[in-house]
Coordinates of C-alpha atoms and ligand atoms in Angstrom, one line a residue:
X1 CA 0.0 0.0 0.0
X2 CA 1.5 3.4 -0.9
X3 CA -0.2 6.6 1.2
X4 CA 0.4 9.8 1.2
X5 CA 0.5 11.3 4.4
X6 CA -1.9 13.9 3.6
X7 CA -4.8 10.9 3.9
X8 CA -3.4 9.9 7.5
X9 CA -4.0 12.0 10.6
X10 CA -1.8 13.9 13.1
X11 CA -0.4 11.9 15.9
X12 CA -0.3 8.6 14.2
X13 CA 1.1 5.8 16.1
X14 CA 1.7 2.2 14.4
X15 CA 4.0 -0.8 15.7
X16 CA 6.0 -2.8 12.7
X17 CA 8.6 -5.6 12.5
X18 CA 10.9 -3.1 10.6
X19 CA 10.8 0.6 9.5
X20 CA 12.6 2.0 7.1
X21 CA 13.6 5.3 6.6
X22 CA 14.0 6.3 2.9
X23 CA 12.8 4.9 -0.9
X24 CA 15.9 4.9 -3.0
X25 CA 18.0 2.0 -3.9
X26 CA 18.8 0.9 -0.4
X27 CA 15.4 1.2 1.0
X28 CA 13.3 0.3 -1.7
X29 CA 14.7 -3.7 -2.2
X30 CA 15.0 -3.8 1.5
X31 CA 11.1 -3.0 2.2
X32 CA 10.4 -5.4 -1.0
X33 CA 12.8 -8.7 0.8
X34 CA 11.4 -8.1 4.2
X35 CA 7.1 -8.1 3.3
X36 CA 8.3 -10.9 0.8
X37 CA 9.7 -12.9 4.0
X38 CA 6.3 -11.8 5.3
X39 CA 7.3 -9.3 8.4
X40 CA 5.6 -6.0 9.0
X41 CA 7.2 -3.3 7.0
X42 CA 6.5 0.5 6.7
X43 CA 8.6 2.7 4.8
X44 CA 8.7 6.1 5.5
X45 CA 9.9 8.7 2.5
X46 CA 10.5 12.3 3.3
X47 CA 9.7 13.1 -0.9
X48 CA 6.4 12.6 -2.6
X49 CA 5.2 10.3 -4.8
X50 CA 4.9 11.8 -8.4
X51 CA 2.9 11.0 -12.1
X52 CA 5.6 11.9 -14.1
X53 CA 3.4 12.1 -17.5
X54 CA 2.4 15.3 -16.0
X55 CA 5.4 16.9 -16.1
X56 CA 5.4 16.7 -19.7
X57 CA 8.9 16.9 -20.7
X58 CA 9.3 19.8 -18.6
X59 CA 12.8 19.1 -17.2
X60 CA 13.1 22.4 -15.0
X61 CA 9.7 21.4 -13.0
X62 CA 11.3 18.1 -13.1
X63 CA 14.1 19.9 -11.3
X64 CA 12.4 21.6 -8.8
X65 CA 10.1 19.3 -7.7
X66 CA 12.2 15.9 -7.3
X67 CA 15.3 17.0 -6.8
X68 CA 16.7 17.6 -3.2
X69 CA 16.5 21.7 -3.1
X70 CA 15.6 22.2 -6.4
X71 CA 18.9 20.7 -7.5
X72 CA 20.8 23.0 -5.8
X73 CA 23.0 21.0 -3.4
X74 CA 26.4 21.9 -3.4
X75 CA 30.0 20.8 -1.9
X76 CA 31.8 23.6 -0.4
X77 CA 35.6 23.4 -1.0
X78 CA 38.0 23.4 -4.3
X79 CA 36.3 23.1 -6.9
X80 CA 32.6 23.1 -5.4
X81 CA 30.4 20.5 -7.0
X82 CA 27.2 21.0 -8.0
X83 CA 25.8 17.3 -6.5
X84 CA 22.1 16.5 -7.4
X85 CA 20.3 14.3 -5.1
X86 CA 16.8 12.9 -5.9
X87 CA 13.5 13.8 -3.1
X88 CA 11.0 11.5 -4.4
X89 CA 9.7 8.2 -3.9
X90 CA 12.3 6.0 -5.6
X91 CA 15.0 8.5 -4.4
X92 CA 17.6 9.4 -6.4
X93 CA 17.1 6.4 -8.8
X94 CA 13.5 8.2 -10.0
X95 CA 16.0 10.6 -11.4
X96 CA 19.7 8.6 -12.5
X97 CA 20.8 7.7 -15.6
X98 CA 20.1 3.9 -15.6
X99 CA 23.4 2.3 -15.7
X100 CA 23.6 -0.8 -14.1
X101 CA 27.1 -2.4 -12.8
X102 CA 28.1 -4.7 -10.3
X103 CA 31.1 -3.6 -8.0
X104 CA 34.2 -5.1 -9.2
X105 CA 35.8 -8.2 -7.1
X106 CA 39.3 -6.3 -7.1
X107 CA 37.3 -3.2 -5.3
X108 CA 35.6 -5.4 -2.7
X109 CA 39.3 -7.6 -1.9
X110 CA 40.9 -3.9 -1.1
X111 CA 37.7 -3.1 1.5
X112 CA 38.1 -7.3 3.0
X113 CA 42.3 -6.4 3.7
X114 CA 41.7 -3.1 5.2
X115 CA 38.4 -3.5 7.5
X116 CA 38.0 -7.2 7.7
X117 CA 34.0 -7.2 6.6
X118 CA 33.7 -11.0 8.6
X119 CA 31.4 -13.0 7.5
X120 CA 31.2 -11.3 4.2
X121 CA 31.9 -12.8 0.6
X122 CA 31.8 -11.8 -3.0
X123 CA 30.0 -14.5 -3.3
X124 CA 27.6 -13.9 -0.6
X125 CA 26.5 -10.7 -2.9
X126 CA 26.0 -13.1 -6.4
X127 CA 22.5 -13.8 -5.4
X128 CA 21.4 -10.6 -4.5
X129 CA 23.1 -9.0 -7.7
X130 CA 21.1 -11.7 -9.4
X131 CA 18.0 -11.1 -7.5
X132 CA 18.3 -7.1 -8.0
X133 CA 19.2 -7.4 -12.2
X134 CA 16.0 -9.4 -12.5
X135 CA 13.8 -7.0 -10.5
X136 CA 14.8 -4.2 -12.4
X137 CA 15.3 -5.8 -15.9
X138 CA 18.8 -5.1 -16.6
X139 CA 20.1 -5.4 -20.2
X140 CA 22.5 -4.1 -22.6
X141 CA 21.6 -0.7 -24.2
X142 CA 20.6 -1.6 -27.7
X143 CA 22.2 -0.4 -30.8
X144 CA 18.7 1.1 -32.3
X145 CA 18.4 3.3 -28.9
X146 CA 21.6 4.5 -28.1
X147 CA 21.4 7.5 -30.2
X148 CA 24.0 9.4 -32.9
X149 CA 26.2 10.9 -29.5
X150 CA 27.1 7.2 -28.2
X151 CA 27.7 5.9 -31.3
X152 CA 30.1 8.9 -32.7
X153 CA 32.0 8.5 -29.6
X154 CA 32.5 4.7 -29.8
X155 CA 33.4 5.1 -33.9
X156 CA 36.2 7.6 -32.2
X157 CA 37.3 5.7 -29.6
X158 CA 37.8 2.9 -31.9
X159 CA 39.9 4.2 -33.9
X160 CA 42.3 5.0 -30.8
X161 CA 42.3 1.2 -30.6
X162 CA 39.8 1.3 -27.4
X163 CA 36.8 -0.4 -26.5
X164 CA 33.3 1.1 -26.1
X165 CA 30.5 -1.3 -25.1
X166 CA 26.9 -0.7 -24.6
X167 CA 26.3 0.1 -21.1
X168 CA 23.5 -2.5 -18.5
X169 CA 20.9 -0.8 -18.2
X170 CA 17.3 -0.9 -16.8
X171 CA 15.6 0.3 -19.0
X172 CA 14.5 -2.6 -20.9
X173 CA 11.5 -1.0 -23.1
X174 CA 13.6 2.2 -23.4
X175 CA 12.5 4.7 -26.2
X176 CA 15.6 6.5 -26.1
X177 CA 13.8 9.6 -25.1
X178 CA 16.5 11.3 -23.9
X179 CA 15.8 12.5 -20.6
X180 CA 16.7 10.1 -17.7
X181 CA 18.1 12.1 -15.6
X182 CA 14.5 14.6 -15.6
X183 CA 13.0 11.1 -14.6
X184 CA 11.8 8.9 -17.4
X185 CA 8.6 10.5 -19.2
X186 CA 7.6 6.6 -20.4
X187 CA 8.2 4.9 -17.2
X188 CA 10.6 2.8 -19.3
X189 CA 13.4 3.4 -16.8
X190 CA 12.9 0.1 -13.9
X191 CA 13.8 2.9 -10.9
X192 CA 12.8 2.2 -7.6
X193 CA 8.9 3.5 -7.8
X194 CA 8.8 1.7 -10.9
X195 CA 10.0 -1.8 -9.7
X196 CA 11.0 -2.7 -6.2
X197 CA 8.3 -0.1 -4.3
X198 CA 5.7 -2.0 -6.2
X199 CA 6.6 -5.4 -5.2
X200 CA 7.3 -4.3 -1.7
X201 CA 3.7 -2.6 -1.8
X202 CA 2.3 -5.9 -3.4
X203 CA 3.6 -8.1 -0.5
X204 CA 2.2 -5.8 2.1
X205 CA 4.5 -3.3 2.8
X206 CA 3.1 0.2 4.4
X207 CA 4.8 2.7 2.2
X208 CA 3.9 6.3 3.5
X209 CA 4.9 9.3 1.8
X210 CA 5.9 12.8 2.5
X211 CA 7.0 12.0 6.0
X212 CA 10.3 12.7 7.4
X213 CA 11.8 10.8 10.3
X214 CA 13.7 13.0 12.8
X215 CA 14.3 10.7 16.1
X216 CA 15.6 7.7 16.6
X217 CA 13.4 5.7 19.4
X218 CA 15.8 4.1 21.7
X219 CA 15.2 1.3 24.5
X220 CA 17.5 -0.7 26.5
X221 CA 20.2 1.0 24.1
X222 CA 18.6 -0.8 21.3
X223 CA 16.8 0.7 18.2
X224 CA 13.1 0.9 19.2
X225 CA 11.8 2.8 16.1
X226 CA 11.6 6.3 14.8
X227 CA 9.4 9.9 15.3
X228 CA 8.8 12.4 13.2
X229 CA 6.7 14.5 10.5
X230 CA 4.4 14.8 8.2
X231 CA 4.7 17.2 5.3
X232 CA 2.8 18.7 3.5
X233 CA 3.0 19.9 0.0
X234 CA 5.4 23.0 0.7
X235 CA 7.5 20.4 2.9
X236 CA 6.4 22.4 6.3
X237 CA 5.9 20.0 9.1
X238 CA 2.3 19.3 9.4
X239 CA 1.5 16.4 12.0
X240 CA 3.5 14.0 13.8
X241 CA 3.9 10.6 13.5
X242 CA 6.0 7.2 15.7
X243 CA 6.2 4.1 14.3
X244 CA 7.3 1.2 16.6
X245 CA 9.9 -1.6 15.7
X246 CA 12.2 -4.9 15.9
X247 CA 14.8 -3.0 13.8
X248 CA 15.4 0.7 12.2
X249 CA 16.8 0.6 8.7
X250 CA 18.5 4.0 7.8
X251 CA 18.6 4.0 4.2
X252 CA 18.4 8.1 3.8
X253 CA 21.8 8.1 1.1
X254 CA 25.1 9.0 2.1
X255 CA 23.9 12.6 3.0
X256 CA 20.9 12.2 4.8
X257 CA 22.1 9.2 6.7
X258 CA 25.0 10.7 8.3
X259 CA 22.8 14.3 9.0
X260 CA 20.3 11.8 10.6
X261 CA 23.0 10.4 13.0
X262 CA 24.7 13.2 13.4
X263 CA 21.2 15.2 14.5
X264 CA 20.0 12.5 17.1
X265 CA 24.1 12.4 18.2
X266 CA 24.2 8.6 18.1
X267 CA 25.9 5.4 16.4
X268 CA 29.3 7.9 16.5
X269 CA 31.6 6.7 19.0
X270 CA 34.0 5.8 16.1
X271 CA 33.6 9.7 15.4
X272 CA 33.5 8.4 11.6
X273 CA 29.7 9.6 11.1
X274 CA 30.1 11.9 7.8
X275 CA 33.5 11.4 7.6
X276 CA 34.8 9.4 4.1
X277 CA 32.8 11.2 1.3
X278 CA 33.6 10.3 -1.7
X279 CA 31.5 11.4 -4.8
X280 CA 32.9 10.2 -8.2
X281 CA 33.7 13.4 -9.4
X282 CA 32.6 13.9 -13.0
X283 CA 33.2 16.3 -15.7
X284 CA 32.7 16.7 -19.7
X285 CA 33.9 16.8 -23.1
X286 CA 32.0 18.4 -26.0
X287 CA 32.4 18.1 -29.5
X288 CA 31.5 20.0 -32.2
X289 CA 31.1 18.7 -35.1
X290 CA 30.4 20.3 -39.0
X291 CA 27.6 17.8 -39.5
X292 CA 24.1 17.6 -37.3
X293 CA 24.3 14.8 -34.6
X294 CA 21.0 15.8 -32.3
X295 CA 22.7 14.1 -29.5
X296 CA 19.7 14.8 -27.5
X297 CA 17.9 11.8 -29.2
X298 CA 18.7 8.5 -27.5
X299 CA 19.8 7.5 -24.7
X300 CA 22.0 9.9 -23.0
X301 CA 24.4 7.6 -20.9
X302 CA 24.0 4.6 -23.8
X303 CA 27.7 3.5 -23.9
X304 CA 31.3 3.3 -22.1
X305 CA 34.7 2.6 -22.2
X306 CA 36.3 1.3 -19.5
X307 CA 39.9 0.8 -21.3
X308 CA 41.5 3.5 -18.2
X309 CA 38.9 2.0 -15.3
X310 CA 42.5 0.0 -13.3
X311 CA 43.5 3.9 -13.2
X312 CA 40.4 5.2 -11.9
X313 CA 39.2 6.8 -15.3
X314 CA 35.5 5.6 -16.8
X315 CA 33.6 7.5 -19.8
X316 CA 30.5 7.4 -20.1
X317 CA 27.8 9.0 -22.3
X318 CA 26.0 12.0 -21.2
X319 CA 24.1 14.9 -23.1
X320 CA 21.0 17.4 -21.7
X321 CA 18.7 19.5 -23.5
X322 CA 20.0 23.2 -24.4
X323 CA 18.6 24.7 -21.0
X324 CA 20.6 22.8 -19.2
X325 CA 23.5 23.0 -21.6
X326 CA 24.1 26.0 -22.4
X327 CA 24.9 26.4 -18.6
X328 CA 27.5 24.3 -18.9
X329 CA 29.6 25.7 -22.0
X330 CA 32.9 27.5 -21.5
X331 CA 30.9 31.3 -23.0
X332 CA 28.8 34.1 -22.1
X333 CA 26.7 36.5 -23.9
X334 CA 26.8 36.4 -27.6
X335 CA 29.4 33.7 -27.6
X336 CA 27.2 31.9 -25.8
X337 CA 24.5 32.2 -28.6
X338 CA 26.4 31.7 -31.3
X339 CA 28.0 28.3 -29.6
X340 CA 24.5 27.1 -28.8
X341 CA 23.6 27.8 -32.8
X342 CA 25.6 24.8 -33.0
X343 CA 23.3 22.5 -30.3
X344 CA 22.1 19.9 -32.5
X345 CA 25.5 19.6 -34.0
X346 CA 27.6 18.7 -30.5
X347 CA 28.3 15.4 -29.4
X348 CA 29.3 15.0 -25.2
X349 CA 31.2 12.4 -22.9
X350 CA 30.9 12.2 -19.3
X351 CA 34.5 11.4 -17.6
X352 CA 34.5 9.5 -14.0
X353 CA 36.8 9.7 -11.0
X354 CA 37.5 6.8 -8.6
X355 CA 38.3 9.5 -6.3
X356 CA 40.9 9.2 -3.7
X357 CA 39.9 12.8 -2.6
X358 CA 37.4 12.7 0.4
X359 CA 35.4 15.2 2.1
X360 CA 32.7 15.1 5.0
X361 CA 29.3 15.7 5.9
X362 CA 28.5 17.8 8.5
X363 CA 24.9 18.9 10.5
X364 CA 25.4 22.3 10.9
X365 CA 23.2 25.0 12.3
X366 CA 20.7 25.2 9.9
X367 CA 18.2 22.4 8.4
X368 CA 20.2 21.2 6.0
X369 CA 23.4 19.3 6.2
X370 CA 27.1 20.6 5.0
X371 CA 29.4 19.0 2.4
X372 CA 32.9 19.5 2.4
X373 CA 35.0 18.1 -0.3
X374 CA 38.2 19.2 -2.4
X375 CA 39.9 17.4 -5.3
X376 CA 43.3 16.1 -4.3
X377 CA 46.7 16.4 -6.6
X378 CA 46.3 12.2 -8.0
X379 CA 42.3 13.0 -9.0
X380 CA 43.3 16.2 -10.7
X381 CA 45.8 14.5 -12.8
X382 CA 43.3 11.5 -13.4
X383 CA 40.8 14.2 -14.7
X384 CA 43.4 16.1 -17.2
X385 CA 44.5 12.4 -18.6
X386 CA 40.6 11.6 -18.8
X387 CA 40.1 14.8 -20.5
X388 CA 42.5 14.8 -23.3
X389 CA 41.7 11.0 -23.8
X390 CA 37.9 12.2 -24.5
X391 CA 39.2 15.2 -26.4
X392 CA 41.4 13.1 -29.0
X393 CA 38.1 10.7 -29.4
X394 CA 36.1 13.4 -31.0
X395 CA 38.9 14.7 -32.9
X396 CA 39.1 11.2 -34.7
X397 CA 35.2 10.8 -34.5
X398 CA 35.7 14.2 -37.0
X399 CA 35.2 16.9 -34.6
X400 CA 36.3 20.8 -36.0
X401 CA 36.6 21.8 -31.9
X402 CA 36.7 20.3 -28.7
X403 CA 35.2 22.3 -25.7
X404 CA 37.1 21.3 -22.6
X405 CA 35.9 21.8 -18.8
X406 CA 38.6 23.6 -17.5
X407 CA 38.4 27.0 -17.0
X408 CA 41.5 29.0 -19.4
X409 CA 41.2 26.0 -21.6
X410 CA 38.1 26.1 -22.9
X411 CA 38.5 25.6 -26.4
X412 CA 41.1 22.9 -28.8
X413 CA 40.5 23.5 -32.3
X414 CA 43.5 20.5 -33.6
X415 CA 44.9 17.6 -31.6
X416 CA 48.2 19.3 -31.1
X417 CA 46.9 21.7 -29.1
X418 CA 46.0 19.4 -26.9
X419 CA 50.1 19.1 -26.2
X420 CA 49.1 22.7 -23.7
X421 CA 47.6 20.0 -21.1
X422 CA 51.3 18.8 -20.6
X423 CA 52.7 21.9 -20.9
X424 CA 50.7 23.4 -18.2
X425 CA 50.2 22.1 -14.5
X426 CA 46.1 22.3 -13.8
X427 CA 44.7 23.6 -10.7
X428 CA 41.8 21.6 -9.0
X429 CA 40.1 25.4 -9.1
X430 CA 40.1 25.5 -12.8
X431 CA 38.0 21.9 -13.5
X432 CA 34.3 22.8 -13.8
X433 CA 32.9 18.8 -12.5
X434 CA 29.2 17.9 -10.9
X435 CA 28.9 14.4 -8.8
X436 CA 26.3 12.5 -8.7
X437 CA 27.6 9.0 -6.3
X438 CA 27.8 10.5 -2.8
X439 CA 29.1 7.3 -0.9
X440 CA 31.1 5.8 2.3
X441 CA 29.9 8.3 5.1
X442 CA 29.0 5.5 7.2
X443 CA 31.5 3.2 6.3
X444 CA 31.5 -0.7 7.0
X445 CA 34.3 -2.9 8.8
X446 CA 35.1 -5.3 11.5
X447 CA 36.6 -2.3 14.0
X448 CA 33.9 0.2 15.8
X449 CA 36.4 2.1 16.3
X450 CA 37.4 2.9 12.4
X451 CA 33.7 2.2 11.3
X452 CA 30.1 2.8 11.5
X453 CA 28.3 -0.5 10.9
X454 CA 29.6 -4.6 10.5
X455 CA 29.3 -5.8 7.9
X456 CA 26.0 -7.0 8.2
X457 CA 25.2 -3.0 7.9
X458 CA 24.0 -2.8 11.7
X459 CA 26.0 -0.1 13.5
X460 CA 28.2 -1.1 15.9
X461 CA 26.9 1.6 18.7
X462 CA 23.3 1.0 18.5
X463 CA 21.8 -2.9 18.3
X464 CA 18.8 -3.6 15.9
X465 CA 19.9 -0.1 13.7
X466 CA 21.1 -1.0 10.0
X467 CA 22.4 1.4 7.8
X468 CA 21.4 0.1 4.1
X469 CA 22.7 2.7 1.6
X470 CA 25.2 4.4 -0.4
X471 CA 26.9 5.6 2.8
X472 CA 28.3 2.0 4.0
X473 CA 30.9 1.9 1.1
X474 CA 34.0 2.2 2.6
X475 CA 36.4 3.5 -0.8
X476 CA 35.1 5.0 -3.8
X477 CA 33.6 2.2 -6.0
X478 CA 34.8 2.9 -9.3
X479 CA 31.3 2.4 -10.8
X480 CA 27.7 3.2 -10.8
X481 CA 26.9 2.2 -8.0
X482 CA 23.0 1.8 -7.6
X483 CA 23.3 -1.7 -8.7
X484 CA 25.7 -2.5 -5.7
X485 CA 23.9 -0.6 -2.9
X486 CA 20.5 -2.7 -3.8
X487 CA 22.9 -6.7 -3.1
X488 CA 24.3 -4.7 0.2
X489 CA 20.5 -3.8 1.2
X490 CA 19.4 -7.5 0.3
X491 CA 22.4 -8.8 1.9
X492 CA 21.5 -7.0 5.3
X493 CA 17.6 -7.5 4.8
X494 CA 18.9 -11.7 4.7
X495 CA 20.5 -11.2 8.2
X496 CA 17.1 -9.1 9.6
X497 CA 15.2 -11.6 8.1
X498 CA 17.3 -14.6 10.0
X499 CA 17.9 -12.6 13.3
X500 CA 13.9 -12.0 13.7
X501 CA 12.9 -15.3 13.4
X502 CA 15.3 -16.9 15.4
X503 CA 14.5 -14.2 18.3
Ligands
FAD1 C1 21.5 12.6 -12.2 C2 22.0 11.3 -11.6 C3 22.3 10.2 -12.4 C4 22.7 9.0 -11.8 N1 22.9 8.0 -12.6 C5 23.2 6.8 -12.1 C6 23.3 5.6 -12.9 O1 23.1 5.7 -14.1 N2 23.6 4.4 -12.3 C7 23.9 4.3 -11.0 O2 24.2 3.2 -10.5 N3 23.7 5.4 -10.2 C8 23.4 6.6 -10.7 N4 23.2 7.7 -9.9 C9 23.3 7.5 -8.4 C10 22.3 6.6 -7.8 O3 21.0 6.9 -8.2 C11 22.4 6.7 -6.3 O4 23.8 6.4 -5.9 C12 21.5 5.9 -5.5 O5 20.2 6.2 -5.8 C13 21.7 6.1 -4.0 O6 20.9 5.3 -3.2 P1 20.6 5.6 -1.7 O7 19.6 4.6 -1.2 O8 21.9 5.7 -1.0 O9 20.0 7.0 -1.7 P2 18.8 7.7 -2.5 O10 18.5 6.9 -3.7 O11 19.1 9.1 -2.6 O12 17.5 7.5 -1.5 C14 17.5 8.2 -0.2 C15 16.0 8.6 0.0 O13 15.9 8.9 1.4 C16 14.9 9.9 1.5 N5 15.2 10.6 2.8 C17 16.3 11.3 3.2 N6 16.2 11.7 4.5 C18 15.0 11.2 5.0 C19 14.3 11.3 6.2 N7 14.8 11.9 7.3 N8 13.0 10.7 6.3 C20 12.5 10.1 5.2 N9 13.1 10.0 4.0 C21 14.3 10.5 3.9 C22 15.3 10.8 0.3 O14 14.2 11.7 0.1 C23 15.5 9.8 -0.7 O15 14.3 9.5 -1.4 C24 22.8 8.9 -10.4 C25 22.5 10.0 -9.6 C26 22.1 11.2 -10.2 C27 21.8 12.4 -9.3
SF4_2 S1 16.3 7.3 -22.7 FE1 14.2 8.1 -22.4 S2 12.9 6.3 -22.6 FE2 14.9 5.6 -22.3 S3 15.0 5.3 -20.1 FE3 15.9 7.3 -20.5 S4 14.1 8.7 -20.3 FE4 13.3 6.6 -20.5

């Protein structure tokens, strides 16, 4: 059942086996495994739960309504980072680009030798990948979708003797509309409202909208369940609400979980609460091109090339519609016109950090909490390798210029130009980058007093509390990561699911 708690009166008190807190892809396969095992679930999700056919293509209500602030959050530190988070049901999946990887065995050996993770296996995770790739239908991109922008770029990158592949995806009836990241007008893309929320809702679950928890109900030391408000439709508190339970699972995304802790000032005694950020910086490469591309048809993140991933360096498709743009070209005034004259004739690459660089999350005074991050020397130097690699695709994929993010050095117009990136040392400050894979602020491993939860995801301060999102990743995981935070959530929902009913 999915409500809205506009329909549910002030002061409403229930009891469950498990509430979760959050609808994104930690909370969203957990609520689904735990009704399925037939315990009492409610799900509370601070966002609403929208029609998206309304929106009609409009990508800037789109914007405003389902993003966290508008879209407006922000790291503070060298180069901020604009860092979209989604506010809806489905959390930020409602609004990601679709790309479906498992975490790599290499990544997940480094996290087993430095915090332990007992009791944990690659293997253990198999299933759940499996499970989670069903549930949300994940296949390759196909060739009559992927659009003139993926495929230019792979014809380039070919001929530099590297390999582009189509990207998983779940999008399995995809149209190649265009707009996945404005959430997906044909409800083609499997995100969590389209897929696991259902199921979960299907085998019972109590899925209650615009609510926000806010207090963490403790007994005996022991999570006991969770307070806190309704909303209504300007997201001012309008009633309050408790809900009773065996077990809290936190599952608010590597933002919001750590502001959540850090609020009720609990589950810190490692003092590691926020601490860790990393957010796979990304940035962009543009192409112009003499011919007409409309890169805006098909899918936008349709294929990749993994050729630099041992070094920390992933491309991957990306292109928006001019609004959105023309806000991200290297010109002003008429410049600016006269480059977006040339729209439908640009071509553009997305470039991904495994960052070593890490920042923090802090609750400060206000409602909201703080991000701190700056790029370090080593991601820097990943970026400007990344860069040129993207640049020197498009100039074999035909390209008259190249518009580079990084600020002094906006513009190639020949491959040899490109020689100016050795010649010149760049500063973090100069790299214009967004992120979009805030992870690892309540990191997992064996030692309370280095981590937040074990590696079944229950905190080591607090018994019967699980964190089951982005946030338990202890290292930057190299790829998309929604795939891999659904097989942790299923992992830890297996232990909840065991630990109830032997209690
Ligand atoms: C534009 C964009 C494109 C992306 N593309 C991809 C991609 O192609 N592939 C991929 O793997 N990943 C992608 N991602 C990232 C991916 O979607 C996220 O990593 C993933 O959704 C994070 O899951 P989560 O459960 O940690 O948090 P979220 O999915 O963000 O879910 C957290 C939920 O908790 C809710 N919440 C927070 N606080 C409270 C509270 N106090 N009470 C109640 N509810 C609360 C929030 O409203 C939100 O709905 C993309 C992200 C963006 C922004
Ligand atoms: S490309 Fe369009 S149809 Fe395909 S998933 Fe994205 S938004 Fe949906």
């Amino acid at each position: 059942m999915i409500i809205d708690s506009n329909t549910l009166n002030d002061n409403f008190h229930e009891t469950a086996d498990a509430v979760i807190v959050g609808s994104g892809a930690g909370g969203a396969p957990m609520a689904y495994q735990l009704a399925a095992a037939g315990l009492k679930v409610i799900l509370v999700e601070d966002g609403k739960i929208f029609d998206i056919s309304s929106f009609k293509r409009n990508s800037w209500k789109v914007m405003r309504d389902i993003y966290r602030d508008a879209g407006t959050v922000l790291t503070i530190g060298t180069p901020s980072i604009p860092m979209p988070i989604g506010n809806a049901l489905g959390g930020t999946t409602i609004i990601n680009s679709g790309t479906c990887f498992r975490m790599s065995e290499k990544v997940f050996g480094d996290w087993k030798k430095q915090f332990g993770l007992t009791g944990l296996d690659y293997t253990d995770l198999i299933p759940h990948f499996e499970t989670v790739e069903k549930m949300i239908s994940v296949t390759d991109a196909k060739p009559e979708t992927v659009g003139s922008n993926n495929i230019l770029f792979a014809e380039g990158a070919k001929k530099l003797g590297l390999h582009p592949k189509p990207l998983p995806r779940n999008a399995p009836d995809c149209k190649g509309a265009g707009i996945c990241a404005f959430a997906c007008p044909n409800g083609a893309k499997k995100s969590m409202e389209q897929s696991f929320i259902p199921a979960a809702s299907e085998k019972g679950a109590k899925i209650i909208t615009s609510t926000r928890a806010e207090k963490l109900i403790i007994k005996n030391g022991q999570a006991a369940g969770i307070t806190g408000s309704f909303l209504d439709d300007n997201k001012k508190r309008r009633g309050k609400f408790q809900i009773d339970a065996k077990v809290v699972i936190l599952s608010c995304g590597a933002i919001y979980s750590p502001y959540f802790l850090l609020k009720n000032k609990i589950a810190n005694s490692s003092k590691q609460v926020g601490k860790n950020l990393h957010i796979h910086p990304a940035s962009k490469v543009v192409g112009v091109f003499n011919e007409t591309i409309n890169a805006w048809s098909g899918i936008p993140q349709g294929y990749y090339v993994d050729d630099y991933a041992e070094e920390g360096i992933m491309f991957e498709g990306f292109f928006l519609p001019p609004s959105f743009l023309s806000f991200a070209l290297p010109a002003y005034g008429m410049d600016l016109k006269n480059l977006m004259a040339d729209y439908s004739k640009m071509a553009g690459f997305g470039i991904m950090v495994t960052d070593s660089s890490h920042g923090k999350v802090i609750a400060g005074l206000d409602k909201s909490p703080m991000i701190f991050y700056s790029l370090n020397k080593a991601d820097t130097l990943k970026f400007k390798k990344g860069i040129e690699i993207a640049a020197r695709v498009y100039f074999a994929a035909g390209a008259k210029k190249v518009l580079l993010p990084i600020n002094g050095l906006d513009e190639i117009n020949h491959p040899d130009e490109l020689k100016i990136l050795h010649e010149t040392e760049i500063k973090p400050s100069q790299l214009e980058l967004s992120a979009f894979h805030p992870m690892g602020t309540c990191r997992m491993g064996d030692n309370p007093k280095t981590s937040v939860v074990n590696s079944f995801l229950e905190t080591h301060d607090i018994k019967n509390l699980v964190v089951a999102d982005a946030s338990v990743f202890p290292s930057s995981l190299g790829v998309n990561p929604q795939v891999t935070i659904m097989a942790f959530s299923l992992w830890a929902g297996e232990n909840i699911i065991n630990k109830l009913r032997e209690a």
